[in-house]
Amino acid sequence: MKIASWNVNSLKVRLPQVLEWLGQARPDILGLQETKLTDENFPAAEIEAAGYHVAYSGQKTYNGVAVLAREPVTDVVTDIPGFEDHQRRVLAATVGSTRFVNLYVPNGKAVGDEKYDYKLAWLAHLREWLATELETHDELAVVGDFNIAPEDRDVHDPEAWHEQVLCSTPEREALAALTALGLSDSFRRFDHPEGTFSWWDYRMNNFRRNRGLRIDLILTAPRLTERLSASYVDRDPRGWERPSDHAPVVAEFTP
DNA sequence: ATGGTCGGTAGCCGA
C-alpha cells in the first residue's frame, strides 16, 4: 500500500500535474491541500476517470482539502469535532482498512499574530480528536501540510528560521504532542540525505538552491508504522513547469 | 538592496 500527501496550491491550475502524478506514482490514497475550489467546482469527473474515488471539502479562494483513493472513500468527516471553523482544512475518511486523516494546518503568518494563536488552538483541538481516532482505528494515518518543520534538520537555514513561524517552539511542541499519542513521523523511520525538504518558497530561486523546509508529513499509528517499507519526498513535480511550491510526500507499507 | 513569486481575485491578501 502506498499513501501520499500533496499541497497543490490550486487544484484548478494543478489538475494536469495531479493526473500525471497519479498515473506514474499510482498511490492507493492521496490527500490534497489548498485545492482553493468550492465543491461545485471540484473536478470530480476528471479524477474518477483516472480511476480514483474522491471526497472533498472546499471553499472559495482559500484552503480546501480532498482525498483521492483507488478504493471507495467512506465515513467522511470534514471538521474537528467540537471546533467550529468555516475554514476547510480537514478531511478524514476510511479507505479499506485505513483511516486516513488529511490536514491543511493553519500557516500562522507570524509568531504572536492572531493567526498564530488560531493555529495553536487548532492544533490543541486536533490532538484531542486524534486521541479518540486512535482509540477506534488501529490503522490510522495522519497526513498533510502541517506548516511546522519538526526539527532544525528539517530547515535549510535554522539560524534564519530560529523561533520564526513554522519553526517556533510552541508549534514544535504542538506537533510533538501529536507524536506523543503514538503517531510516528514516518519519514524519520528511514535514512535520507541532509537537506531533504518538501516545500520551497517560490521566491529567490529557493528550489534551485534547495532552500526549503520539510513541513509536509505522514504520521502513522503503531499498526501502520510496523508495516512501513519506505517514506520519502518525491521532488520531481516541484521541478515541473508551473509547479506547486510543495512536493508530494509518500509512505509505502508491506501487505 | 530588508525585496524578490505565485494564485485567486479584483485592483490586495494569503502563503
Coordinates of C-alpha atoms (C1' of nucleotides) in Angstrom, one line a residue:
Chain A
M1 CA 0.0 0.0 0.0
K2 CA 1.2 3.5 -0.9
I3 CA -0.2 6.7 0.6
A4 CA 0.7 10.3 -0.2
S5 CA 0.1 14.0 0.6
W6 CA 0.5 17.0 -1.7
N7 CA -0.3 20.7 -1.2
V8 CA -1.2 21.6 -4.8
N9 CA -1.7 25.4 -4.3
S10 CA -4.8 25.5 -6.5
L11 CA -6.2 22.3 -8.0
K12 CA -7.6 24.2 -10.9
V13 CA -4.1 25.1 -12.0
R14 CA -2.5 21.8 -10.9
L15 CA -5.1 19.2 -12.1
P16 CA -3.0 18.1 -15.1
Q17 CA 0.0 17.6 -12.8
V18 CA -2.1 15.7 -10.2
L19 CA -3.4 13.4 -13.0
E20 CA 0.1 12.9 -14.4
W21 CA 1.5 12.1 -10.9
L22 CA -1.4 9.7 -10.1
G23 CA -0.6 7.9 -13.4
Q24 CA 3.1 7.5 -12.6
A25 CA 3.1 7.1 -8.8
R26 CA -0.2 5.2 -8.5
P27 CA -0.8 5.9 -4.8
D28 CA -3.6 4.0 -3.2
I29 CA -4.6 7.1 -1.2
L30 CA -3.6 10.7 -1.9
G31 CA -4.5 13.7 0.3
L32 CA -4.6 17.1 -1.4
Q33 CA -4.4 20.5 0.3
E34 CA -5.1 24.1 -0.9
T35 CA -7.4 23.0 -3.6
K36 CA -8.9 26.5 -3.5
L37 CA -12.2 25.3 -5.1
T38 CA -15.8 25.3 -4.0
D39 CA -17.3 21.8 -4.0
E40 CA -19.5 22.6 -7.1
N41 CA -16.3 23.5 -9.0
F42 CA -14.3 20.4 -7.9
P43 CA -13.1 18.3 -10.9
A44 CA -14.5 15.0 -9.6
A45 CA -15.3 13.6 -13.1
E46 CA -11.7 14.0 -14.3
I47 CA -10.3 12.3 -11.2
E48 CA -12.9 9.5 -11.3
A49 CA -12.0 9.0 -15.0
A50 CA -8.4 8.4 -13.8
G51 CA -9.7 5.5 -11.7
Y52 CA -9.9 7.2 -8.3
H53 CA -12.7 7.7 -5.9
V54 CA -12.8 11.1 -4.3
A55 CA -14.1 13.1 -1.4
Y56 CA -13.6 16.8 -1.0
S57 CA -14.3 19.8 1.2
G58 CA -13.6 23.2 -0.2
Q59 CA -14.3 26.9 -0.2
K60 CA -13.7 29.8 -2.5
T61 CA -10.2 31.2 -2.7
Y62 CA -8.6 29.7 0.3
N63 CA -7.8 26.3 1.9
G64 CA -9.7 23.2 0.6
V65 CA -8.8 19.5 1.0
A66 CA -9.6 16.3 -0.8
V67 CA -8.9 12.6 -0.6
L68 CA -8.4 10.5 -3.7
A69 CA -8.3 6.7 -3.4
R70 CA -8.4 3.6 -5.6
E71 CA -11.0 2.0 -3.3
P72 CA -14.2 3.7 -2.2
V73 CA -14.0 6.5 0.4
T74 CA -16.4 6.2 3.3
D75 CA -17.1 7.7 6.7
V76 CA -16.1 11.2 5.7
V77 CA -15.5 13.8 8.4
T78 CA -14.8 17.4 7.5
D79 CA -14.4 19.2 10.8
I80 CA -12.5 18.6 14.1
P81 CA -15.4 17.6 16.3
G82 CA -16.3 20.4 18.7
F83 CA -14.2 23.0 16.9
E84 CA -16.3 25.4 14.9
D85 CA -14.4 26.6 11.8
H86 CA -15.6 27.8 8.4
Q87 CA -12.1 27.2 7.0
R88 CA -12.0 23.9 5.1
R89 CA -8.8 22.2 6.4
V90 CA -9.9 18.7 7.4
L91 CA -10.9 15.6 5.5
A92 CA -10.9 12.3 7.3
A93 CA -12.1 9.2 5.5
T94 CA -11.9 5.4 5.7
V95 CA -10.4 3.6 2.7
G96 CA -10.3 -0.2 3.0
S97 CA -8.9 -0.8 6.5
T98 CA -7.1 2.5 6.6
R99 CA -8.4 5.5 8.5
F100 CA -6.9 8.5 6.6
V101 CA -6.9 12.0 8.1
N102 CA -5.9 14.7 5.7
L103 CA -5.0 18.1 7.1
Y104 CA -4.1 21.6 6.0
V105 CA -2.8 23.0 9.3
P106 CA -3.1 26.8 9.5
N107 CA 0.0 28.7 8.4
G108 CA 0.1 31.1 11.4
K109 CA 1.5 34.0 9.5
A110 CA 3.9 35.1 12.2
V111 CA 4.7 34.3 15.9
G112 CA 2.3 36.3 18.0
D113 CA -0.1 37.1 15.2
E114 CA -3.8 36.3 15.8
K115 CA -3.5 33.7 13.0
Y116 CA -0.7 32.1 15.1
D117 CA -2.9 31.8 18.1
Y118 CA -5.6 30.3 15.9
K119 CA -3.0 27.8 14.7
L120 CA -2.1 26.7 18.2
A121 CA -5.7 26.4 19.3
W122 CA -6.5 24.4 16.1
L123 CA -3.6 22.0 16.9
A124 CA -4.8 21.6 20.5
H125 CA -8.2 20.6 19.4
L126 CA -6.7 18.3 16.7
R127 CA -4.8 16.5 19.4
E128 CA -7.9 15.7 21.4
W129 CA -9.7 14.5 18.3
L130 CA -6.8 12.3 17.1
A131 CA -6.6 10.7 20.6
T132 CA -10.1 9.4 20.1
E133 CA -9.5 8.4 16.5
L134 CA -6.6 6.3 17.7
E135 CA -8.9 4.5 20.1
T136 CA -11.2 3.4 17.3
H137 CA -8.8 3.0 14.4
D138 CA -5.6 0.8 14.5
E139 CA -4.6 1.7 11.0
L140 CA -4.6 5.4 11.3
A141 CA -2.5 7.7 9.0
V142 CA -2.5 11.5 9.6
V143 CA -1.1 13.3 6.6
G144 CA -0.9 16.8 5.3
D145 CA 0.7 20.2 5.2
F146 CA 1.5 20.7 8.9
N147 CA 3.1 24.1 8.4
I148 CA 5.6 23.0 11.0
A149 CA 9.2 21.9 10.5
P150 CA 9.6 19.3 13.2
E151 CA 13.3 19.9 13.9
D152 CA 16.2 22.1 12.8
R153 CA 17.4 19.4 10.4
D154 CA 14.2 19.9 8.5
V155 CA 15.2 23.6 7.8
H156 CA 17.7 24.8 5.3
D157 CA 18.8 27.7 7.5
P158 CA 17.9 27.0 11.1
E159 CA 19.5 30.2 12.3
A160 CA 17.5 32.4 10.0
W161 CA 14.3 30.5 10.9
H162 CA 15.0 30.4 14.7
E163 CA 11.7 30.9 16.6
Q164 CA 10.1 32.0 13.4
V165 CA 6.6 30.8 12.3
L166 CA 6.8 27.2 11.1
C167 CA 9.7 26.5 13.4
S168 CA 8.8 28.1 16.8
T169 CA 9.0 26.1 20.0
P170 CA 5.2 26.2 20.7
E171 CA 4.5 24.9 17.2
R172 CA 7.0 22.1 17.5
E173 CA 5.6 21.2 20.9
A174 CA 2.1 21.0 19.5
L175 CA 3.4 18.6 16.8
A176 CA 5.3 16.7 19.5
A177 CA 2.1 16.3 21.4
L178 CA 0.6 14.6 18.3
T179 CA 3.6 12.2 18.0
A180 CA 3.4 11.6 21.8
L181 CA 0.0 10.0 21.1
G182 CA 1.9 7.2 19.3
L183 CA 1.9 8.7 15.8
S184 CA 5.3 8.4 14.1
D185 CA 6.8 10.8 11.6
S186 CA 7.2 8.1 9.0
F187 CA 10.0 10.0 7.2
R188 CA 12.3 9.6 10.2
R189 CA 12.0 5.8 10.2
F190 CA 14.4 5.8 7.3
D191 CA 17.7 7.4 6.3
H192 CA 17.7 10.4 4.0
P193 CA 20.2 12.8 2.6
E194 CA 20.7 16.0 4.6
G195 CA 18.6 18.8 3.1
T196 CA 15.5 16.8 2.2
F197 CA 12.6 19.2 2.2
S198 CA 9.0 19.3 0.9
W199 CA 8.4 23.0 0.4
W200 CA 10.4 25.7 -1.2
D201 CA 9.1 29.3 -1.4
Y202 CA 8.6 30.4 -5.0
R203 CA 10.8 33.5 -4.4
M204 CA 14.6 33.8 -4.7
N205 CA 15.1 30.6 -6.7
N206 CA 14.7 28.8 -3.5
F207 CA 14.1 25.4 -5.1
R208 CA 17.1 25.6 -7.4
R209 CA 19.2 26.5 -4.3
N210 CA 17.4 23.8 -2.2
R211 CA 16.4 26.4 0.4
G212 CA 13.4 24.6 1.8
L213 CA 11.6 23.2 4.8
R214 CA 10.1 19.8 5.5
I215 CA 6.6 20.7 6.6
D216 CA 4.5 18.0 4.8
L217 CA 4.3 14.9 6.9
I218 CA 2.8 11.4 7.1
L219 CA 2.2 10.3 10.7
T220 CA 1.4 6.7 11.3
A221 CA -0.2 4.8 14.2
P222 CA 1.8 1.8 15.5
R223 CA -0.1 -0.8 13.5
L224 CA 1.0 1.0 10.3
T225 CA 4.4 2.1 11.5
E226 CA 5.4 -1.6 11.9
R227 CA 4.5 -2.2 8.2
L228 CA 6.4 0.9 6.8
S229 CA 8.7 -0.1 4.0
A230 CA 9.5 3.5 2.7
S231 CA 8.8 7.1 3.4
Y232 CA 10.2 9.9 1.2
V233 CA 9.7 13.1 -0.7
D234 CA 9.1 13.0 -4.5
R235 CA 10.9 16.1 -5.5
D236 CA 10.2 15.7 -9.2
P237 CA 6.9 17.5 -9.5
R238 CA 8.4 20.6 -7.8
G239 CA 10.7 20.9 -10.9
W240 CA 7.9 20.6 -13.4
E241 CA 6.6 23.6 -15.4
R242 CA 4.4 25.8 -13.3
P243 CA 4.8 23.8 -10.2
S244 CA 3.2 23.9 -6.8
D245 CA 5.5 25.2 -4.1
H246 CA 5.2 21.8 -2.4
A247 CA 6.4 18.4 -3.5
P248 CA 4.3 15.2 -2.8
V249 CA 5.4 13.1 0.2
V250 CA 4.9 9.4 0.1
A251 CA 4.8 6.4 2.5
E252 CA 4.7 2.7 1.5
F253 CA 3.7 -0.3 3.5
T254 CA 4.1 -4.0 3.3
P255 CA 0.8 -6.0 2.9
Chain B
dA1 C1' 19.4 46.4 -1.7
dT2 C1' 15.1 44.4 4.1
dG3 C1' 12.6 42.8 -1.8
dG4 C1' 12.4 39.1 -4.7
dT5 C1' 6.7 34.8 -6.6
dC6 C1' 2.7 32.7 -7.1
dG7 C1' -2.7 32.0 -7.2
dG8 C1' -7.3 34.0 -6.7
dT9 C1' -9.4 37.9 -7.0
dA10 C1' -10.1 42.4 -8.1
dG11 C1' -7.3 46.3 -8.0
dC12 C1' -4.6 43.5 -2.5
dC13 C1' -4.4 39.3 0.5
dG14 C1' -2.5 34.9 1.9
dA15 C1' 1.2 31.8 1.7

